[in-house]
Coordinates of C-alpha atoms in Angstrom, one line a residue:
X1 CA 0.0 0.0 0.0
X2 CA 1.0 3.4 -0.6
X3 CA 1.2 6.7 0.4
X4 CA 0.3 9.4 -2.1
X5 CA 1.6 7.2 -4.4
X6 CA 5.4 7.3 -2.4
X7 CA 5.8 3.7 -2.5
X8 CA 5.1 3.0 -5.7
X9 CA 7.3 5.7 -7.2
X10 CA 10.3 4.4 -5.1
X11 CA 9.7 0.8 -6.5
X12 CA 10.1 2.3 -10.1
X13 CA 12.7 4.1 -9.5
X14 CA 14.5 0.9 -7.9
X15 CA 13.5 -1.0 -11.0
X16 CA 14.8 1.5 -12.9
X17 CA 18.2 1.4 -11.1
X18 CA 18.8 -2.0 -11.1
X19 CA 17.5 -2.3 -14.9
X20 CA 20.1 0.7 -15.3
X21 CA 23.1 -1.1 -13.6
X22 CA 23.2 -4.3 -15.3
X23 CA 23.5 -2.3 -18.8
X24 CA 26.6 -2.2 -20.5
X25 CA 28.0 1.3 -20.7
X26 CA 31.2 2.5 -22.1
X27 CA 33.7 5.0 -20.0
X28 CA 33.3 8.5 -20.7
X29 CA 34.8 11.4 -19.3
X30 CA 38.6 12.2 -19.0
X31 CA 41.0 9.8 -17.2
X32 CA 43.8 11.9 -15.1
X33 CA 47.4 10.3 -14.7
X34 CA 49.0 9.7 -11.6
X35 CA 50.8 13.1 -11.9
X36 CA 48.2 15.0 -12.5
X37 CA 45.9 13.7 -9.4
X38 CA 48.6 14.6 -7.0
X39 CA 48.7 18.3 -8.3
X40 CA 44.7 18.3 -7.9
X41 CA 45.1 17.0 -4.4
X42 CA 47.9 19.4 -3.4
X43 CA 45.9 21.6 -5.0
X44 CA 42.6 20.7 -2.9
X45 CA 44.6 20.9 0.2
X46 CA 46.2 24.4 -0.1
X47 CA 42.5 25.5 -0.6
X48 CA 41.4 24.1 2.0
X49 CA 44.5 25.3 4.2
X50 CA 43.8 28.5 3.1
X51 CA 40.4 28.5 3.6
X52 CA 40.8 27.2 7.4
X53 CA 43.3 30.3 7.8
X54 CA 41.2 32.8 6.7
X55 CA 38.3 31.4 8.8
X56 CA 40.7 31.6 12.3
X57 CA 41.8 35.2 10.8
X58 CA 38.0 36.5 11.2
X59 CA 37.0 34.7 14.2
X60 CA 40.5 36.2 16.1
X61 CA 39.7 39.6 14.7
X62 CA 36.2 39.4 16.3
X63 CA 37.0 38.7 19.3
X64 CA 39.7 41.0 19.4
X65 CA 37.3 44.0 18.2
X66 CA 34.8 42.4 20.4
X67 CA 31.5 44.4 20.9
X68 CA 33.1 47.4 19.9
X69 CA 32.0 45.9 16.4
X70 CA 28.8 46.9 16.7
X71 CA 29.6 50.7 18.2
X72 CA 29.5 52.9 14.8
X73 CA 27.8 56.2 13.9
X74 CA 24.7 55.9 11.1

C-alpha cells in the first residue's frame, strides 16, 4: 500500500536502477594520470588550508574587536 503514491514511485525508481546497472556502458569522461591527481590534491589541500586560515583570521579579529564591532555612527 501506498502513500500518495510514495511507495510505488520508489519501487520504479529501484527497478529503474537496477535495470540501469546491469546495462553495459562505455567509459566516458577524461581519465587523469598519476601526476596529475597529485597536483589536484595538493591543490585541494592548499584551498582548503587556506580556507581554514582565513576562517581563524576573522573569528580572532572578532574577538579581538569584540562588541566594539557593533559601536559605529549611522
Amino acid at each position: 500500500m501506498s502513500f500518495g503514491g510514495v511507495t510505488m514511485m520508489s519501487e520504479a525508481m529501484t527497478e529503474a536502477k537496477n535495470k540501469a546497472e546491469h546495462e553495459w556502458k562505455p567509459e566516458t569522461g577524461i581519465k587523469l594520470t598519476e601526476r596529475q591527481q597529485r597536483a589536484r590534491r595538493a591543490r585541494s589541500i592548499a584551498i582548503a588550508v587556506s580556507l581554514g586560515v582565513l576562517v581563524v583570521l576573522f573569528y580572532i579579529v572578532t574577538l579581538v574587536k569584540g562588541p566594539a564591532v557593533l559601536v559605529r555612527p549611522l
